[in-house]
Short mmCIF file of C-alpha atoms and ligand atoms in Angstrom, two decimals:
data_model
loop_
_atom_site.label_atom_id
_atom_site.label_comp_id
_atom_site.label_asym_id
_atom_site.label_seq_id
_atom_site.Cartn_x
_atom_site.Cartn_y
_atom_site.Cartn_z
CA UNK A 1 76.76 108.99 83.82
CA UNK A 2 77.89 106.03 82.05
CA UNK A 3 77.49 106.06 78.13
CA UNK A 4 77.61 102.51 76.81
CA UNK A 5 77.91 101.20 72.81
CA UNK A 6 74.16 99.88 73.28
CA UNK A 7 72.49 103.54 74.53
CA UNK A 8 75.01 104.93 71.35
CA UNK A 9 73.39 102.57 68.93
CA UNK A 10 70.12 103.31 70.46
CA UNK A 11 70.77 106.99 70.24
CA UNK A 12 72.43 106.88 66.68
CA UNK A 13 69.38 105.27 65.58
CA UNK A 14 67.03 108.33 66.27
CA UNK A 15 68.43 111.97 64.37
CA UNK A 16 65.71 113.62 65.89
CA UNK A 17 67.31 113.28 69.19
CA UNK A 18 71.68 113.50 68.51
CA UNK A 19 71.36 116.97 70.84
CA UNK A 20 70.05 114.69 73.89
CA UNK A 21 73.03 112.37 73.04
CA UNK A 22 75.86 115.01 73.04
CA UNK A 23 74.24 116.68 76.04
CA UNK A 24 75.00 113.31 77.96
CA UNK A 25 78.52 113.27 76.19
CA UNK A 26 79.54 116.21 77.37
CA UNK A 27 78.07 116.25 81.06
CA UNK A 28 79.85 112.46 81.19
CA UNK A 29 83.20 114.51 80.28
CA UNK A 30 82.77 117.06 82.37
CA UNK A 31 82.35 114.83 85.03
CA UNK A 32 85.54 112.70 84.31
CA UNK A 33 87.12 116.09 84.18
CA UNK A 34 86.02 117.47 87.13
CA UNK A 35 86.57 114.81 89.77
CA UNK A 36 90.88 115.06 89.37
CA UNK A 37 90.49 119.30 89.65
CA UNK A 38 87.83 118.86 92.43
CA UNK A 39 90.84 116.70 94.16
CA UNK A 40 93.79 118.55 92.91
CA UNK A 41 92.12 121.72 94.26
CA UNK A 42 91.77 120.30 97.64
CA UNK A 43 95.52 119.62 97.43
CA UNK A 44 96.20 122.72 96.44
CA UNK A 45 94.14 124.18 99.12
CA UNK A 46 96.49 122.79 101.85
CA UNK A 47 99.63 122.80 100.02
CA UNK A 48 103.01 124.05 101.56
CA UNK A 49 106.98 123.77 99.44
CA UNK A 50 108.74 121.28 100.11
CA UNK A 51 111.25 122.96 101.56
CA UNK A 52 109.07 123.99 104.23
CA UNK A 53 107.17 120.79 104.61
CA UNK A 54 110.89 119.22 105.30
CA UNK A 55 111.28 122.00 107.94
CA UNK A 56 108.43 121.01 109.70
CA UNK A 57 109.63 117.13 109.73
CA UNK A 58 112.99 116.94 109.68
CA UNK A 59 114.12 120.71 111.27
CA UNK A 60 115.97 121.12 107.70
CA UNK A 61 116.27 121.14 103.92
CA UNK A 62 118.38 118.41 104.16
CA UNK A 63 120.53 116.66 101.27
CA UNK A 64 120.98 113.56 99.91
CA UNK A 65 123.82 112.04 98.62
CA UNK A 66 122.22 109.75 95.72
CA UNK A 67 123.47 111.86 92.40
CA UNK A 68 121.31 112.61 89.54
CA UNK A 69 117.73 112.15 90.82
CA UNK A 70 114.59 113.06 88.37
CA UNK A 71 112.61 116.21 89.06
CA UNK A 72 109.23 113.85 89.53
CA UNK A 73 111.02 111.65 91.87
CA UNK A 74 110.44 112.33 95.72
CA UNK A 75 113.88 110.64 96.59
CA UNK A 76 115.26 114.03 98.55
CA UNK A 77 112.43 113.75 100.90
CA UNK A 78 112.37 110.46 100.96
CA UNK A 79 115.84 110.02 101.95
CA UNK A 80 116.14 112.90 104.46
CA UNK A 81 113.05 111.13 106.31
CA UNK A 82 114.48 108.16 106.46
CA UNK A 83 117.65 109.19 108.23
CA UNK A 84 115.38 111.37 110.61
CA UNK A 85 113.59 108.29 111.65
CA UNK A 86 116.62 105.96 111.38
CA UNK A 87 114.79 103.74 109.73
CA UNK A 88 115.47 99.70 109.67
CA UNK A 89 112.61 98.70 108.03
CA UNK A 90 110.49 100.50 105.10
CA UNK A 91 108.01 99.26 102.60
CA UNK A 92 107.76 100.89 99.44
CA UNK A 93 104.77 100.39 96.51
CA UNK A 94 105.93 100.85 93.12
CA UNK A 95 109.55 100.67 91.88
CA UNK A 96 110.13 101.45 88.34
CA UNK A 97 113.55 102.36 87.62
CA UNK A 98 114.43 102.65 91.32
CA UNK A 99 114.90 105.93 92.07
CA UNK A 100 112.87 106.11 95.57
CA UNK A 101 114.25 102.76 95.78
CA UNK A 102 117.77 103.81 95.63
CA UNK A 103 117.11 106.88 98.03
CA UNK A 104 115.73 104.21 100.67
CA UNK A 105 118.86 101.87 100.29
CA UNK A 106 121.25 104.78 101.01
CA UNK A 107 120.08 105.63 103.85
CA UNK A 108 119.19 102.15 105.12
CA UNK A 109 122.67 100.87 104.26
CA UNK A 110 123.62 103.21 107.01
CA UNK A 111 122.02 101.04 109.78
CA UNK A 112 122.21 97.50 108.20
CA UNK A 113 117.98 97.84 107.58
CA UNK A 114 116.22 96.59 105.20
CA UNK A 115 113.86 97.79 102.13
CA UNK A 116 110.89 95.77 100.86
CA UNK A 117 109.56 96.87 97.36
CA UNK A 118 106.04 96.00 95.72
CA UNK A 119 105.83 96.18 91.73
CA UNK A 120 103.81 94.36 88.98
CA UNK A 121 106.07 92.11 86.98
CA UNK A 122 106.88 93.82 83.28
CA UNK A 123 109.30 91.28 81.55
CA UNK A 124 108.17 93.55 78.19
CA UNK A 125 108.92 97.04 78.80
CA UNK A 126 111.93 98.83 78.11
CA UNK A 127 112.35 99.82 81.96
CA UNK A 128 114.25 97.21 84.25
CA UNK A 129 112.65 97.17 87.62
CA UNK A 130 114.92 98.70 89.57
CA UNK A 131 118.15 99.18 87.11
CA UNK A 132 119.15 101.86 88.95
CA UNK A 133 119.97 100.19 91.94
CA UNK A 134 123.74 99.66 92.39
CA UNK A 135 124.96 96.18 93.62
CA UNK A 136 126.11 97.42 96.50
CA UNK A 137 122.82 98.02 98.15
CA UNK A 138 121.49 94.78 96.49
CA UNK A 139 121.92 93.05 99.63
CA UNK A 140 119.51 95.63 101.73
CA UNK A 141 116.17 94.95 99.18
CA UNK A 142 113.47 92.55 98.20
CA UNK A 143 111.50 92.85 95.72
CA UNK A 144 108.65 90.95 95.09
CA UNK A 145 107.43 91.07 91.47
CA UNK A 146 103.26 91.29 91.70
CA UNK A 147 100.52 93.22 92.04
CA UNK A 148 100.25 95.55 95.05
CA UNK A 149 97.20 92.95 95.87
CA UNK A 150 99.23 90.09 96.33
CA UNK A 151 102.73 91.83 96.87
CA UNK A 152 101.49 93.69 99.97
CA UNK A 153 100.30 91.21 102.45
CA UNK A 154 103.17 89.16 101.41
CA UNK A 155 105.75 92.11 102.38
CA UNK A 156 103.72 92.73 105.70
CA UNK A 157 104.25 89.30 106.48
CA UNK A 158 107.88 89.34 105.56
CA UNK A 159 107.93 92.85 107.65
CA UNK A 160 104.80 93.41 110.20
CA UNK A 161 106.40 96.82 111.50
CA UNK A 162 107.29 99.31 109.69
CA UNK A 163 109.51 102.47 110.26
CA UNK A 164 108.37 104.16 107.48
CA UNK A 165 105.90 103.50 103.93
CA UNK A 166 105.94 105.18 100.27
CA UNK A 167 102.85 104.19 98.55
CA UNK A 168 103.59 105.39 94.33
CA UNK A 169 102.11 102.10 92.45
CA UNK A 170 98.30 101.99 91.59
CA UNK A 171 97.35 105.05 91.82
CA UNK A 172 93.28 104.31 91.51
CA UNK A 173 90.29 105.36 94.61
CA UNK A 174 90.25 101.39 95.02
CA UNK A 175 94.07 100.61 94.80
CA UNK A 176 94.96 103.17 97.30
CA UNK A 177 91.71 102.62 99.35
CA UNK A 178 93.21 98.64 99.97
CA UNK A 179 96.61 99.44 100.64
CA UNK A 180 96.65 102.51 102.39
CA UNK A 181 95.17 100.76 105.84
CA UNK A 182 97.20 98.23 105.58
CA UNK A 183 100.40 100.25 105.53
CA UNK A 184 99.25 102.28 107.74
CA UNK A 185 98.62 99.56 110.87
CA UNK A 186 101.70 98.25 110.56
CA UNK A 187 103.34 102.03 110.83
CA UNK A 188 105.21 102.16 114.30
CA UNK A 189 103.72 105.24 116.32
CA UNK A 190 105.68 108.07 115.35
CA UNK A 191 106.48 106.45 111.84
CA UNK A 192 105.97 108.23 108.70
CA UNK A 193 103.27 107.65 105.66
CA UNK A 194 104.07 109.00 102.19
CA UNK A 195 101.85 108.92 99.52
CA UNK A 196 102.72 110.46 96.15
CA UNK A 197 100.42 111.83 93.69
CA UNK A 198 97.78 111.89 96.06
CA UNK A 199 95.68 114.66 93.53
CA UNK A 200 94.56 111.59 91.04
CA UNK A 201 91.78 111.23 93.26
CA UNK A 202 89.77 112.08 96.77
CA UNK A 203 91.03 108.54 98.76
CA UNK A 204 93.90 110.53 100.63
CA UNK A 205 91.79 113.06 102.13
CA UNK A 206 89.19 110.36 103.07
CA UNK A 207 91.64 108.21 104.38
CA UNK A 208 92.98 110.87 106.28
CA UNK A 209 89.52 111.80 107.10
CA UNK A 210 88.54 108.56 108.50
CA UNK A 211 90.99 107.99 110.81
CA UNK A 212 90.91 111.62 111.95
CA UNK A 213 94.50 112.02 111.07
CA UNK A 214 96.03 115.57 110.26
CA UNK A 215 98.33 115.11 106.33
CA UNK A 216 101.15 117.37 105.30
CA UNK A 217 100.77 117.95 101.98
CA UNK A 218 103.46 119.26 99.52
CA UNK A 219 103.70 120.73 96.10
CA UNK A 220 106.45 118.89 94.53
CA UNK A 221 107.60 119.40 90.56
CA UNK A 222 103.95 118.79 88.79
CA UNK A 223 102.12 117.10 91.64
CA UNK A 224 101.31 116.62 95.39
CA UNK A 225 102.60 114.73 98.03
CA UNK A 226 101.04 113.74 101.42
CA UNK A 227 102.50 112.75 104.14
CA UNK A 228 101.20 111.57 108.02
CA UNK A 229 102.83 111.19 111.00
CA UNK A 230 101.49 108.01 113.04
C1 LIG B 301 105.59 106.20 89.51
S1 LIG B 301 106.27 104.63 89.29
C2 LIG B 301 107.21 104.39 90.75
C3 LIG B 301 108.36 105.35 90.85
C4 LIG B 301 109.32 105.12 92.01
N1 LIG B 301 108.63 105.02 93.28
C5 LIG B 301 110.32 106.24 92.08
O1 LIG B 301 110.02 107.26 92.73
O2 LIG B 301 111.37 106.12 91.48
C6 LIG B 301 104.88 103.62 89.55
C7 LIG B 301 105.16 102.13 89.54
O3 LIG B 301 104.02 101.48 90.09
C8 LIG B 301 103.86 100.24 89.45
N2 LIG B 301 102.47 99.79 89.61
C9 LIG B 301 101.36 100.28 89.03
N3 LIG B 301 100.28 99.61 89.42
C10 LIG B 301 100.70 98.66 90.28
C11 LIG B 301 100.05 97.62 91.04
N4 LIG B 301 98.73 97.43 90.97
N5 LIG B 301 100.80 96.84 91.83
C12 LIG B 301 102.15 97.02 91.91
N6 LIG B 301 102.81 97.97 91.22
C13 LIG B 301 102.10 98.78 90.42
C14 LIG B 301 104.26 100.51 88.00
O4 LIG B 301 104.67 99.31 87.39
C15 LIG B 301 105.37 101.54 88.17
O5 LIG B 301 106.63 100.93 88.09
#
Protein backbone atom coordinates (compact mmCIF):
# COMPACT_ATOMS: atom_id res chain seq x y z
CA UNK A 1 0.00 0.00 0.00
CA UNK A 2 1.51 3.07 -1.19
CA UNK A 3 0.88 6.30 0.99
CA UNK A 4 1.51 9.39 -1.10
CA UNK A 5 1.80 13.41 0.16
CA UNK A 6 -1.64 13.95 -1.81
CA UNK A 7 -3.83 10.93 0.15
CA UNK A 8 -1.76 12.63 3.51
CA UNK A 9 -3.09 16.04 2.70
CA UNK A 10 -6.35 14.52 1.87
CA UNK A 11 -6.34 12.58 5.08
CA UNK A 12 -4.88 15.49 7.28
CA UNK A 13 -7.68 17.45 6.10
CA UNK A 14 -10.47 15.26 7.77
CA UNK A 15 -9.80 14.69 12.02
CA UNK A 16 -12.67 12.63 12.03
CA UNK A 17 -10.84 10.04 10.16
CA UNK A 18 -6.62 10.26 11.46
CA UNK A 19 -7.38 6.39 12.88
CA UNK A 20 -8.12 5.25 9.09
CA UNK A 21 -4.84 7.11 8.21
CA UNK A 22 -2.50 5.48 10.81
CA UNK A 23 -4.20 2.15 10.19
CA UNK A 24 -2.78 2.44 6.51
CA UNK A 25 0.58 3.75 8.07
CA UNK A 26 1.17 1.06 9.95
CA UNK A 27 -0.07 -1.92 7.64
CA UNK A 28 2.31 0.03 4.81
CA UNK A 29 5.23 -0.54 7.54
CA UNK A 30 4.49 -3.69 8.35
CA UNK A 31 4.60 -4.59 4.97
CA UNK A 32 8.05 -2.94 4.19
CA UNK A 33 9.04 -4.84 7.27
CA UNK A 34 7.90 -7.99 6.53
CA UNK A 35 9.03 -8.67 2.97
CA UNK A 36 13.20 -8.70 4.14
CA UNK A 37 12.13 -11.31 7.34
CA UNK A 38 9.75 -13.22 4.95
CA UNK A 39 13.17 -13.56 2.74
CA UNK A 40 15.70 -13.72 5.44
CA UNK A 41 13.60 -16.56 6.94
CA UNK A 42 13.69 -18.51 3.82
CA UNK A 43 17.47 -18.13 4.03
CA UNK A 44 17.57 -19.11 7.20
CA UNK A 45 15.45 -22.04 6.51
CA UNK A 46 18.15 -23.61 4.24
CA UNK A 47 21.14 -22.26 5.82
CA UNK A 48 24.35 -24.41 6.53
CA UNK A 49 28.18 -22.69 8.17
CA UNK A 50 30.37 -21.91 6.08
CA UNK A 51 32.64 -24.18 7.04
CA UNK A 52 30.48 -26.86 5.98
CA UNK A 53 29.16 -25.26 2.87
CA UNK A 54 33.12 -25.12 1.84
CA UNK A 55 33.19 -28.88 2.65
CA UNK A 56 30.66 -29.63 0.37
CA UNK A 57 32.48 -27.51 -2.57
CA UNK A 58 35.81 -27.53 -2.13
CA UNK A 59 36.39 -31.03 0.20
CA UNK A 60 37.94 -28.42 2.87
CA UNK A 61 38.02 -25.33 5.08
CA UNK A 62 40.56 -24.08 3.09
CA UNK A 63 42.81 -20.82 3.69
CA UNK A 64 43.69 -17.96 2.03
CA UNK A 65 46.67 -16.18 2.02
CA UNK A 66 45.31 -12.41 1.55
CA UNK A 67 45.99 -10.95 5.34
CA UNK A 68 43.58 -8.92 7.20
CA UNK A 69 40.21 -9.53 5.50
CA UNK A 70 36.83 -7.89 7.09
CA UNK A 71 34.39 -10.14 8.91
CA UNK A 72 31.48 -9.03 6.17
CA UNK A 73 33.74 -9.79 3.37
CA UNK A 74 33.28 -13.31 1.64
CA UNK A 75 37.00 -13.24 0.36
CA UNK A 76 37.91 -16.83 2.22
CA UNK A 77 35.30 -18.47 0.19
CA UNK A 78 35.79 -16.65 -2.51
CA UNK A 79 39.34 -17.38 -2.85
CA UNK A 80 39.29 -21.09 -1.89
CA UNK A 81 36.65 -21.46 -4.90
CA UNK A 82 38.56 -19.97 -7.13
CA UNK A 83 41.62 -22.16 -6.77
CA UNK A 84 39.15 -25.24 -6.74
CA UNK A 85 37.95 -24.26 -10.11
CA UNK A 86 41.31 -22.86 -11.33
CA UNK A 87 39.79 -20.16 -12.49
CA UNK A 88 41.12 -17.85 -15.60
CA UNK A 89 38.38 -15.80 -15.97
CA UNK A 90 35.83 -14.31 -13.21
CA UNK A 91 33.45 -11.43 -13.21
CA UNK A 92 32.76 -9.74 -10.15
CA UNK A 93 29.73 -6.90 -9.40
CA UNK A 94 30.60 -4.44 -6.90
CA UNK A 95 34.12 -3.49 -5.73
CA UNK A 96 34.36 -1.06 -3.00
CA UNK A 97 37.54 -1.14 -1.28
CA UNK A 98 38.56 -4.39 -3.00
CA UNK A 99 38.53 -6.90 -0.70
CA UNK A 100 36.70 -9.77 -2.88
CA UNK A 101 38.62 -8.11 -5.47
CA UNK A 102 41.90 -8.75 -3.94
CA UNK A 103 40.88 -12.44 -2.93
CA UNK A 104 40.12 -13.03 -6.82
CA UNK A 105 43.57 -11.54 -7.96
CA UNK A 106 45.48 -13.89 -5.62
CA UNK A 107 44.35 -16.65 -6.74
CA UNK A 108 44.12 -15.68 -10.42
CA UNK A 109 47.71 -14.42 -10.37
CA UNK A 110 48.42 -18.05 -9.89
CA UNK A 111 47.36 -19.01 -13.47
CA UNK A 112 48.04 -15.72 -15.40
CA UNK A 113 43.79 -15.20 -15.49
CA UNK A 114 42.13 -12.45 -15.45
CA UNK A 115 39.43 -10.49 -13.14
CA UNK A 116 36.76 -8.15 -14.55
CA UNK A 117 35.08 -5.84 -11.90
CA UNK A 118 31.66 -3.83 -12.27
CA UNK A 119 31.20 -0.64 -9.90
CA UNK A 120 29.36 2.75 -10.15
CA UNK A 121 31.84 5.56 -10.45
CA UNK A 122 32.15 7.59 -6.83
CA UNK A 123 34.84 10.34 -7.49
CA UNK A 124 33.16 11.86 -3.95
CA UNK A 125 33.36 9.35 -1.35
CA UNK A 126 35.99 8.75 0.99
CA UNK A 127 36.45 5.01 -0.33
CA UNK A 128 38.89 4.51 -3.41
CA UNK A 129 37.51 1.84 -5.62
CA UNK A 130 39.61 -0.73 -5.11
CA UNK A 131 42.56 0.86 -2.78
CA UNK A 132 43.21 -2.23 -1.50
CA UNK A 133 44.46 -3.77 -4.40
CA UNK A 134 48.28 -4.03 -4.44
CA UNK A 135 50.14 -3.11 -7.74
CA UNK A 136 51.23 -6.25 -8.18
CA UNK A 137 47.98 -7.78 -9.18
CA UNK A 138 47.12 -4.52 -11.08
CA UNK A 139 48.01 -6.13 -14.19
CA UNK A 140 45.33 -9.21 -13.70
CA UNK A 141 42.01 -6.56 -13.36
CA UNK A 142 39.69 -4.26 -15.20
CA UNK A 143 37.56 -2.31 -13.89
CA UNK A 144 35.03 -0.56 -15.55
CA UNK A 145 33.60 2.40 -13.60
CA UNK A 146 29.48 2.28 -14.26
CA UNK A 147 26.48 1.05 -13.36
CA UNK A 148 26.00 -2.74 -13.23
CA UNK A 149 23.48 -1.79 -16.31
CA UNK A 150 25.97 -0.65 -18.53
CA UNK A 151 29.17 -2.25 -16.84
CA UNK A 152 27.81 -5.79 -17.31
CA UNK A 153 27.19 -6.37 -20.92
CA UNK A 154 30.30 -4.48 -21.49
CA UNK A 155 32.40 -7.07 -19.23
CA UNK A 156 30.49 -10.07 -20.96
CA UNK A 157 31.63 -8.78 -24.08
CA UNK A 158 35.14 -8.22 -22.90
CA UNK A 159 34.73 -11.94 -21.26
CA UNK A 160 31.70 -14.20 -22.77
CA UNK A 161 32.78 -17.28 -20.49
CA UNK A 162 33.14 -17.24 -17.31
CA UNK A 163 34.83 -19.62 -14.71
CA UNK A 164 33.27 -18.24 -11.96
CA UNK A 165 30.74 -14.83 -10.91
CA UNK A 166 30.30 -12.78 -7.46
CA UNK A 167 27.32 -10.65 -7.81
CA UNK A 168 27.61 -7.90 -4.33
CA UNK A 169 26.59 -4.41 -6.17
CA UNK A 170 22.82 -3.45 -6.41
CA UNK A 171 21.38 -5.34 -4.24
CA UNK A 172 17.48 -4.47 -5.35
CA UNK A 173 14.53 -7.47 -6.76
CA UNK A 174 15.18 -5.55 -10.20
CA UNK A 175 19.06 -5.11 -10.05
CA UNK A 176 19.66 -8.66 -9.25
CA UNK A 177 16.66 -9.88 -11.41
CA UNK A 178 18.83 -8.20 -14.72
CA UNK A 179 22.09 -9.37 -13.88
CA UNK A 180 21.72 -12.55 -12.39
CA UNK A 181 20.75 -14.32 -16.01
CA UNK A 182 23.15 -12.77 -17.56
CA UNK A 183 25.96 -14.03 -15.36
CA UNK A 184 24.61 -16.94 -15.18
CA UNK A 185 24.63 -17.94 -19.24
CA UNK A 186 27.86 -17.09 -19.60
CA UNK A 187 28.86 -19.53 -16.43
CA UNK A 188 30.88 -22.56 -17.98
CA UNK A 189 29.01 -25.89 -16.89
CA UNK A 190 30.42 -26.80 -13.73
CA UNK A 191 31.28 -23.03 -12.91
CA UNK A 192 30.30 -21.43 -9.78
CA UNK A 193 27.56 -18.48 -8.98
CA UNK A 194 27.93 -16.42 -5.79
CA UNK A 195 25.61 -14.08 -4.72
CA UNK A 196 26.01 -12.23 -1.42
CA UNK A 197 23.38 -10.87 0.70
CA UNK A 198 20.91 -12.73 -1.04
CA UNK A 199 18.23 -12.11 2.27
CA UNK A 200 17.51 -8.27 1.01
CA UNK A 201 14.95 -9.76 -1.00
CA UNK A 202 13.04 -13.03 -2.64
CA UNK A 203 14.97 -12.72 -6.41
CA UNK A 204 17.58 -15.53 -5.39
CA UNK A 205 15.16 -18.09 -4.56
CA UNK A 206 13.10 -17.20 -7.70
CA UNK A 207 15.95 -17.18 -9.77
CA UNK A 208 16.94 -20.31 -8.47
CA UNK A 209 13.42 -21.35 -8.78
CA UNK A 210 13.07 -20.61 -12.35
CA UNK A 211 15.71 -22.31 -13.70
CA UNK A 212 15.09 -25.30 -11.43
CA UNK A 213 18.51 -24.98 -10.01
CA UNK A 214 19.39 -26.40 -6.42
CA UNK A 215 21.50 -23.02 -4.18
CA UNK A 216 23.84 -23.59 -1.29
CA UNK A 217 23.18 -21.18 0.99
CA UNK A 218 25.47 -20.03 3.90
CA UNK A 219 25.27 -18.06 7.06
CA UNK A 220 28.19 -15.87 6.93
CA UNK A 221 29.01 -12.94 9.79
CA UNK A 222 25.42 -10.97 9.68
CA UNK A 223 24.06 -12.26 6.40
CA UNK A 224 23.56 -15.03 3.74
CA UNK A 225 25.29 -16.19 0.94
CA UNK A 226 24.11 -18.34 -2.04
CA UNK A 227 25.87 -20.08 -4.14
CA UNK A 228 25.01 -22.54 -7.50
CA UNK A 229 26.85 -24.85 -9.23
CA UNK A 230 26.18 -24.65 -13.18
C1 LIG B 1 29.17 -4.49 -0.60
S1 LIG B 1 30.09 -3.46 -1.63
C2 LIG B 1 31.13 -4.57 -2.49
C3 LIG B 1 32.12 -5.24 -1.58
C4 LIG B 1 33.16 -6.11 -2.26
N1 LIG B 1 32.57 -7.07 -3.18
C5 LIG B 1 33.96 -6.85 -1.23
O1 LIG B 1 33.54 -7.96 -0.82
O2 LIG B 1 34.98 -6.34 -0.80
C6 LIG B 1 28.90 -3.03 -2.83
C7 LIG B 1 29.43 -2.19 -3.97
O3 LIG B 1 28.45 -2.21 -5.00
C8 LIG B 1 28.45 -0.98 -5.67
N2 LIG B 1 27.17 -0.79 -6.35
C9 LIG B 1 25.96 -0.53 -5.82
N3 LIG B 1 25.03 -0.41 -6.76
C10 LIG B 1 25.65 -0.61 -7.95
C11 LIG B 1 25.23 -0.61 -9.32
N4 LIG B 1 23.96 -0.38 -9.66
N5 LIG B 1 26.14 -0.85 -10.28
C12 LIG B 1 27.44 -1.09 -9.95
N6 LIG B 1 27.90 -1.10 -8.68
C13 LIG B 1 27.02 -0.86 -7.69
C14 LIG B 1 28.72 0.05 -4.56
O4 LIG B 1 29.29 1.21 -5.11
C15 LIG B 1 29.65 -0.74 -3.64
O5 LIG B 1 30.99 -0.39 -3.87
Amino acid sequence: MKISLKSTLWYLARPGIYAEYLKKVLLAVKKRVMKPVGSGQWCRSKAMSMDDLMLKLVGGVGACPVENLSESTNGLLLYNLAEHLQATRIIETGVARGESTRCFLTSLKNRNGKLISTDIPRPDLWVDTGCLVPDDLAEYWQLIEQPDRKALPKALELMPKIDMCYYDSDKSYGGRMFAYPLLWNALRRGGIFVSDDIDDNFAFRDFCKNLGLQPFIAKTAARFVGVIRK
